[in-house]
Amino acid sequence: MSPSTPSPLPTSPHTWNAQQWGILLTVSIVGFLDPLDVNMVGVALPSIQTDLGLSTSALQWIVSGYVLGYGGFLLLGGRAADILGRRRVFLVAVAVFTLTSLAGGLVDDGTLLIVTRFLKGVSAAFTLPAALSIITTTFAEGSARNKAIGIFTLMGASGFSSGLVLSGALTELGWRWTFLVPVPVALIALAAAMRILPKDGPRTVGGYDLPGALTLVGGMLLLVYTVVEVPQKGWAAVSTMVQFGLAVVLLAAFVVVELRGAHPLIRLGILRSSSLVRANVGLSVFFGAYVGFQFVATLYFQQVLQWSALQTALGFLPAAAIVTVASPRIPRLIARFGTSRTIIAGVSTHVVAYALFLAIARDNPYAVGVLPTMLLLSIGMTLAFAPFQIEGTSGIPDHEQGLAGGLLNSSMQVGGAVGLAIVTAVLTAGGEGSSGPDALLAGFTPAMITVTPLAAIGLLTALSGTLGRRTATAQTDSSTDQPALDKVI
């Protein structure tokens, strides 16, 4: 066990002491803030564009800047938590998040705003893996850890949903409030963390892989940057192909460095865990499809139905309510049915939801054209998100929990970037100069046709886990087709 890794506190799935609850609630507040901040910006973008005089291309970077900082540094953030100490990394990252939130609400220049978004993404890249590894090293693997992760993901899901709703109300007051409101909450979390989180042990010596970090971060940043730029430049553009080629070279160099380095940033053997690989691939596609849908739905509300920012936020309210109410019951479903079956149920629900949205029209009432999709999406997100987290971290030793958490969240963020880029490319293909609600609506169908098979790929990934376990069960004459994690639950 790493010198900076505290032993898990004695835990019962039913009875936790004040310290355990304090640790969990403290890191969960930050787990709530990060997705809250991401979603609060979406509805505010048109107001930001008008106020700061940004072009559409520049406006996109308010979202993409965060994605680049987050997706590019997540793996480094997870490893930093393991090496430098989870408490240290958590405190510094939350402080940076607070400062960049404050700066974002005060700046009057679009470039500076994009810079603050990038730095906030970097802070989230260090915060979330540290938070997840604090939980997984505080609560022993099994039902106690699953319950803790369930609460943590409930807070994250609530933040993700609440951001959609709050963004509308805050944008009506002024878009700057979408950046400023998280500041006092982050300060409370920072003060609580300094008091409640246990001290780290000595820093690990000799574990820094600078060449690996540079090649990995450089390759991922370039990959995400290229994907985000594809809708403007095109897949066949020379610059796109050159950038993809350079990204591949950097990532290949990273693999060579990791195989030969004395202290690799990522122990590549961790990828031998089939549940970890399945969770990363599945969550990447699952989240990518959802981000693509959210983009289309927001345009549909504001540009086709001509809704205000507040009306758009209220359109997402039913989904937010279901996530908040239903998420606490997910640990019981996991205990009864296992992670794979719960994931399959959640991803299947999303496939159906996207298929229903294909029938949208200008004159369809909200209750008929949109509400069924929103309700199904919230159910699917509630069912699948926590099991993905459990699958991606189960069976991983404590000293690599930060790495596992970084891999999982990195896959989700990069999947979101790729999914959004693909959907945007389809949505805008051949649509330059088109205007009016009818013309815009005509472009949404191919975009949603793209989202639906993306979700179906996630379903196939989840099904492969169940089929693989059934095969292993038949070979070993086991009496159950559930993984060891499900037996413990």
XYZ file of C-alpha atoms in Angstrom:
489
model
C 0.000 0.000 0.000
C 1.261 3.469 -0.872
C 2.598 5.541 2.064
C -0.007 8.190 1.267
C -2.882 5.719 1.306
C -4.829 5.583 4.591
C -6.361 2.287 5.580
C -10.103 2.150 4.949
C -12.096 3.092 8.009
C -14.065 0.232 9.560
C -17.379 0.407 7.748
C -20.784 -1.150 7.816
C -23.139 -0.633 4.878
C -25.818 0.425 7.310
C -24.018 2.325 10.103
C -21.336 4.956 9.487
C -19.789 7.270 12.052
C -19.644 11.068 11.848
C -16.169 11.079 10.289
C -17.223 8.765 7.487
C -20.315 10.826 6.710
C -18.256 14.025 6.884
C -15.687 12.743 4.393
C -18.334 11.486 1.998
C -20.479 14.630 2.104
C -17.474 16.914 1.701
C -16.178 15.274 -1.464
C -19.749 14.839 -2.731
C -20.315 18.608 -2.609
C -17.488 19.016 -5.079
C -18.835 16.072 -7.063
C -22.050 18.089 -7.289
C -20.344 21.345 -8.286
C -18.329 20.113 -11.255
C -21.256 18.805 -13.370
C -23.421 21.683 -12.110
C -20.925 24.148 -13.525
C -20.669 22.304 -16.842
C -24.395 22.373 -17.493
C -25.074 25.889 -16.245
C -23.065 27.308 -19.137
C -25.059 25.637 -21.928
C -28.272 27.660 -21.772
C -26.307 30.871 -21.090
C -24.224 30.694 -24.288
C -26.485 32.931 -26.454
C -26.450 35.644 -23.766
C -22.667 35.388 -23.446
C -22.296 35.673 -27.216
C -24.411 38.830 -27.347
C -22.794 40.496 -24.340
C -19.165 39.814 -25.286
C -19.608 39.991 -29.058
C -18.219 36.508 -29.725
C -18.342 34.657 -33.005
C -19.947 31.224 -33.123
C -16.514 29.619 -33.359
C -15.247 31.498 -30.310
C -18.436 30.716 -28.427
C -17.870 26.997 -28.944
C -14.571 27.223 -27.072
C -16.331 28.215 -23.866
C -17.516 24.608 -23.814
C -14.571 23.055 -25.644
C -12.010 24.787 -23.440
C -13.426 23.010 -20.424
C -13.487 19.692 -22.292
C -9.848 20.062 -23.328
C -8.679 20.867 -19.818
C -10.789 18.135 -18.261
C -10.306 15.316 -20.746
C -6.630 16.040 -21.324
C -5.535 16.077 -17.681
C -7.789 13.499 -16.028
C -5.296 10.646 -16.145
C -2.542 12.868 -14.806
C -4.934 14.047 -12.111
C -5.702 10.496 -11.035
C -2.045 9.577 -10.825
C -1.216 12.793 -8.964
C -3.753 11.864 -6.295
C -2.036 8.498 -5.809
C 1.487 9.955 -5.690
C 1.145 13.376 -4.048
C -1.668 12.514 -1.678
C -5.411 12.638 -2.198
C -6.081 15.368 0.359
C -3.341 17.630 -1.019
C -4.511 17.308 -4.605
C -8.162 17.730 -3.621
C -7.554 20.961 -1.678
C -5.422 22.598 -4.383
C -7.839 21.638 -7.158
C -10.890 22.957 -5.289
C -9.054 26.237 -4.626
C -8.287 26.602 -8.359
C -11.919 25.808 -9.203
C -13.062 28.569 -6.828
C -10.698 31.183 -8.249
C -11.489 30.388 -11.885
C -15.234 30.481 -11.175
C -14.846 33.942 -9.675
C -12.684 35.135 -12.565
C -15.126 33.752 -15.147
C -17.937 35.799 -13.655
C -15.924 39.027 -13.684
C -14.028 39.081 -16.989
C -15.173 41.200 -19.928
C -13.071 39.553 -22.622
C -14.023 36.395 -24.508
C -10.452 35.073 -24.650
C -10.002 35.443 -20.912
C -13.319 33.689 -20.340
C -12.146 30.739 -22.464
C -8.894 30.615 -20.474
C -10.821 30.453 -17.191
C -12.936 27.624 -18.604
C -9.817 25.694 -19.593
C -8.259 26.132 -16.146
C -11.525 25.115 -14.500
C -11.519 21.949 -16.607
C -7.969 21.230 -15.439
C -9.038 21.697 -11.804
C -11.915 19.246 -12.313
C -9.444 16.777 -13.827
C -7.586 16.721 -10.522
C -10.609 17.068 -8.217
C -12.841 14.215 -9.344
C -10.269 11.373 -9.385
C -9.033 12.525 -5.979
C -12.599 12.592 -4.650
C -13.416 9.135 -5.992
C -10.186 7.642 -4.649
C -10.830 9.231 -1.231
C -14.144 7.376 -1.176
C -12.765 4.064 -2.414
C -9.910 4.103 0.095
C -12.147 5.198 2.974
C -14.879 2.594 2.444
C -13.983 -1.084 2.085
C -14.904 -2.784 -1.188
C -18.362 -4.295 -1.110
C -21.716 -2.951 -0.016
C -20.266 -0.088 2.065
C -18.233 1.246 -0.852
C -21.124 0.727 -3.263
C -23.433 2.713 -1.009
C -20.868 5.521 -0.744
C -20.313 5.606 -4.521
C -24.076 5.613 -4.980
C -24.400 8.739 -2.829
C -21.460 10.377 -4.611
C -22.929 9.675 -8.044
C -26.343 10.828 -6.836
C -24.799 14.199 -6.008
C -23.059 14.288 -9.378
C -26.212 13.361 -11.258
C -28.188 15.937 -9.274
C -25.592 18.578 -10.125
C -25.731 17.634 -13.786
C -29.527 17.912 -13.834
C -29.748 20.951 -11.575
C -27.297 22.823 -13.788
C -29.767 22.626 -16.651
C -32.535 24.090 -14.518
C -30.526 26.731 -12.656
C -28.894 27.955 -15.843
C -32.209 29.234 -17.155
C -33.144 31.104 -14.005
C -29.654 32.546 -13.531
C -29.322 33.565 -17.174
C -32.531 35.588 -16.844
C -30.766 37.528 -14.061
C -27.488 37.743 -15.997
C -25.147 35.103 -17.421
C -22.367 36.029 -14.984
C -24.358 34.466 -12.160
C -23.878 31.045 -13.753
C -20.176 31.446 -12.954
C -20.462 33.212 -9.596
C -23.060 31.060 -7.806
C -20.709 28.048 -7.355
C -18.075 30.219 -5.606
C -19.540 30.311 -2.059
C -20.441 26.615 -2.225
C -16.889 25.754 -3.273
C -15.510 27.847 -0.395
C -17.673 25.901 2.067
C -16.437 22.614 0.620
C -12.826 23.808 0.813
C -13.161 24.817 4.459
C -14.821 21.507 5.319
C -12.160 19.500 3.481
C -9.336 21.224 5.348
C -10.972 20.247 8.630
C -12.438 16.805 7.902
C -10.259 14.973 5.379
C -7.555 12.832 7.019
C -3.941 13.901 6.591
C -1.946 12.322 3.792
C 1.125 10.287 4.541
C 4.565 11.120 3.115
C 4.699 11.781 -0.591
C 5.757 8.856 -2.763
C 9.365 9.290 -3.885
C 10.612 8.371 -7.378
C 7.196 7.883 -8.912
C 7.082 10.792 -11.324
C 6.927 9.953 -15.018
C 7.369 13.341 -16.704
C 7.938 12.008 -20.265
C 4.852 9.826 -19.946
C 2.771 12.714 -18.611
C 3.864 15.049 -21.419
C 3.219 12.578 -24.231
C -0.117 11.449 -22.798
C -1.475 14.913 -22.058
C -0.150 16.268 -25.358
C -1.698 13.397 -27.330
C -5.072 13.626 -25.596
C -5.217 17.420 -25.856
C -4.429 17.288 -29.562
C -6.922 14.480 -30.146
C -9.768 16.282 -28.371
C -8.842 19.596 -30.009
C -8.909 17.996 -33.460
C -12.263 16.326 -32.883
C -13.788 19.552 -31.593
C -12.528 21.431 -34.676
C -13.760 18.841 -37.203
C -17.200 20.485 -37.718
C -15.445 23.683 -38.902
C -12.523 22.169 -40.855
C -13.975 18.878 -42.103
C -12.754 15.301 -41.729
C -10.859 15.385 -45.035
C -9.027 18.662 -44.369
C -5.236 18.426 -44.460
C -4.933 20.074 -41.039
C -7.372 17.548 -39.548
C -5.435 14.570 -40.905
C -2.089 16.027 -39.809
C -3.386 16.687 -36.306
C -4.849 13.207 -36.006
C -1.524 11.788 -37.175
C 0.428 13.802 -34.603
C -1.987 12.711 -31.865
C -1.461 9.063 -32.805
C 2.322 9.558 -32.764
C 2.218 11.150 -29.309
C -0.020 8.431 -27.886
C 2.170 5.730 -29.415
C 5.195 7.418 -27.843
C 3.364 7.363 -24.526
C 2.852 3.602 -24.761
C 6.568 3.105 -25.466
C 7.510 5.315 -22.516
C 5.155 3.442 -20.202
C 6.494 0.041 -21.267
C 10.106 1.087 -20.696
C 9.839 3.559 -17.815
C 10.868 2.670 -14.261
C 7.893 4.511 -12.757
C 5.174 4.586 -15.433
C 2.338 7.065 -15.142
C -0.080 4.272 -16.048
C 0.532 0.627 -15.364
C -0.754 -0.733 -18.655
C -1.499 -4.050 -16.994
C -4.513 -2.386 -15.373
C -6.208 -2.719 -18.763
C -6.272 -6.495 -18.264
C -9.328 -5.897 -16.067
C -12.232 -6.680 -18.395
C -14.729 -4.872 -16.170
C -12.583 -1.729 -16.198
C -12.233 -1.755 -19.996
C -15.953 -2.443 -20.476
C -16.911 0.359 -18.103
C -14.621 2.844 -19.847
C -15.835 2.016 -23.351
C -19.477 1.812 -22.302
C -19.501 5.054 -20.318
C -17.675 6.884 -23.116
C -20.313 5.990 -25.705
C -23.213 6.384 -23.255
C -22.192 9.902 -22.272
C -21.203 10.911 -25.804
C -24.668 10.081 -27.078
C -26.283 12.017 -24.225
C -24.171 15.159 -24.778
C -25.057 15.051 -28.475
C -28.751 14.776 -27.619
C -28.593 17.609 -25.110
C -27.069 19.886 -27.740
C -29.819 19.051 -30.249
C -32.557 19.425 -27.630
C -31.280 22.841 -26.532
C -31.286 24.088 -30.132
C -34.755 22.636 -30.635
C -36.137 24.495 -27.622
C -34.523 27.861 -28.330
C -34.332 28.031 -32.124
C -37.335 25.995 -33.275
C -39.832 26.474 -30.455
C -38.446 29.976 -29.732
C -38.309 29.366 -25.994
C -36.501 31.676 -23.577
C -33.571 30.502 -21.448
C -35.899 29.946 -18.494
C -38.414 27.990 -20.566
C -35.583 25.854 -21.932
C -34.400 25.090 -18.421
C -37.919 24.162 -17.348
C -38.101 21.773 -20.294
C -35.340 19.742 -18.619
C -36.902 19.976 -15.139
C -38.826 16.639 -15.181
C -35.611 14.773 -15.953
C -33.796 16.515 -13.110
C -36.565 15.644 -10.652
C -36.518 11.935 -11.498
C -32.736 11.683 -11.173
C -32.872 13.298 -7.746
C -35.709 11.128 -6.447
C -34.708 7.785 -7.952
C -30.912 7.755 -7.503
C -30.948 6.777 -3.781
C -32.710 3.526 -4.722
C -30.033 2.422 -7.197
C -27.774 0.653 -4.652
C -30.668 -1.720 -3.867
C -31.165 -2.485 -7.552
C -27.455 -3.157 -7.954
C -27.526 -5.442 -4.942
C -30.420 -7.406 -6.417
C -29.593 -7.517 -10.117
C -25.864 -6.767 -10.348
C -24.020 -4.013 -12.175
C -24.200 -5.457 -15.709
C -27.961 -5.968 -15.741
C -28.546 -2.499 -14.295
C -26.283 -0.931 -16.925
C -28.079 -2.814 -19.705
C -31.438 -1.544 -18.438
C -30.174 2.048 -18.328
C -28.534 2.031 -21.768
C -31.543 0.296 -23.356
C -33.796 3.000 -21.953
C -31.625 5.653 -23.618
C -31.808 3.909 -27.003
C -35.616 3.960 -26.817
C -35.621 7.608 -25.683
C -33.513 8.773 -28.620
C -35.626 6.808 -31.071
C -38.765 8.540 -29.747
C -37.191 11.965 -30.225
C -36.908 11.301 -33.961
C -40.593 12.159 -34.235
C -40.272 15.760 -32.980
C -42.145 18.473 -34.856
C -42.878 22.183 -34.451
C -46.515 21.658 -33.538
C -46.131 18.673 -31.193
C -47.139 19.480 -27.618
C -44.262 19.181 -25.162
C -46.052 16.408 -23.255
C -46.246 14.305 -26.431
C -43.125 15.178 -28.392
C -40.455 15.756 -25.741
C -41.546 14.694 -22.250
C -41.440 10.910 -22.884
C -37.845 11.199 -24.078
C -36.857 13.349 -21.095
C -38.383 10.913 -18.616
C -36.737 7.881 -20.211
C -33.366 9.618 -20.357
C -33.492 10.485 -16.670
C -34.387 6.890 -15.788
C -31.588 5.568 -17.965
C -29.006 7.950 -16.513
C -30.071 7.007 -12.996
C -29.848 3.286 -13.707
C -26.510 3.248 -15.527
C -24.240 5.896 -14.046
C -23.453 4.439 -10.602
C -22.999 0.860 -11.932
C -20.509 2.186 -14.487
C -18.522 3.754 -11.624
C -18.580 0.513 -9.635
C -17.585 -1.632 -12.613
C -14.698 0.694 -13.425
C -13.164 0.631 -9.936
C -13.962 -2.836 -8.590
C -11.073 -5.234 -8.133
C -8.498 -2.429 -8.438
C -5.938 -2.145 -5.585
C -6.143 0.927 -3.366
C -2.909 2.466 -4.632
C -4.334 2.556 -8.186
C -7.852 3.749 -7.373
C -6.911 7.282 -8.452
C -5.705 5.923 -11.780
C -8.888 3.889 -12.260
C -11.040 6.904 -11.439
C -9.037 9.062 -13.829
C -9.414 6.529 -16.626
C -13.160 6.290 -16.108
C -13.843 10.005 -15.989
C -11.429 10.681 -18.833
C -13.273 8.187 -21.005
C -16.563 9.875 -20.168
C -15.314 13.373 -20.967
C -13.509 12.431 -24.167
C -16.593 10.450 -25.194
C -18.674 13.562 -24.621
C -16.342 15.635 -26.783
C -16.296 13.078 -29.582
C -20.065 12.525 -29.442
C -20.759 16.264 -29.539
C -18.327 16.799 -32.417
C -19.890 14.013 -34.487
C -23.447 15.204 -33.871
C -22.497 18.817 -34.604
C -20.790 17.798 -37.839
C -23.903 15.929 -38.969
C -26.184 18.749 -37.844
C -24.289 21.438 -39.757
C -23.365 19.393 -42.856
C -24.757 21.234 -45.857
C -26.698 23.558 -43.617
C -24.663 26.758 -43.984
C -26.934 29.703 -44.633
C -30.100 27.852 -43.633
C -32.418 29.782 -41.374
C -35.886 29.577 -39.936
C -37.426 26.981 -37.614
C -38.441 24.575 -40.395
C -34.970 24.523 -41.959
C -33.369 23.983 -38.565
C -35.794 21.230 -37.655
C -34.981 19.385 -40.879
C -31.356 19.131 -39.763
C -32.194 17.606 -36.389
C -33.408 14.273 -37.762
C -30.023 13.132 -39.173
C -28.352 14.328 -35.970
C -30.689 12.207 -33.851
C -30.262 9.291 -36.255
C -26.560 9.576 -35.367
C -27.197 9.721 -31.615
C -29.373 6.593 -31.546
C -26.790 4.121 -32.955
C -24.148 5.636 -30.668
C -26.325 4.620 -27.734
C -26.838 1.194 -29.309
C -23.050 0.689 -29.378
C -23.034 1.308 -25.629
C -25.751 -1.317 -25.258
C -23.692 -3.872 -27.175
C -20.732 -3.141 -24.905
C -22.832 -3.794 -21.805
C -24.278 -6.975 -23.308
C -20.772 -8.254 -24.061
C -20.023 -8.193 -20.340
C -23.032 -10.338 -19.518
C -22.308 -12.776 -22.331
C -18.666 -13.016 -21.305
C -19.604 -13.839 -17.739
C -22.076 -16.476 -18.857
C -19.352 -18.126 -20.908
C -16.977 -18.083 -17.953
C -19.723 -19.451 -15.743
C -20.338 -22.374 -18.067
C -16.652 -23.180 -18.164
C -16.259 -23.195 -14.381
C -19.665 -24.750 -13.556
C -20.344 -21.805 -11.289
C -23.749 -21.523 -9.699
C -24.119 -17.821 -10.448
C -23.477 -15.526 -13.423
C -22.734 -12.464 -11.285
C -19.228 -11.080 -10.728
C -17.572 -11.216 -7.327
C -18.670 -7.656 -6.689
C -22.315 -8.617 -6.944
C -21.803 -11.518 -4.519
C -20.392 -9.132 -1.958
C -23.280 -6.715 -2.352
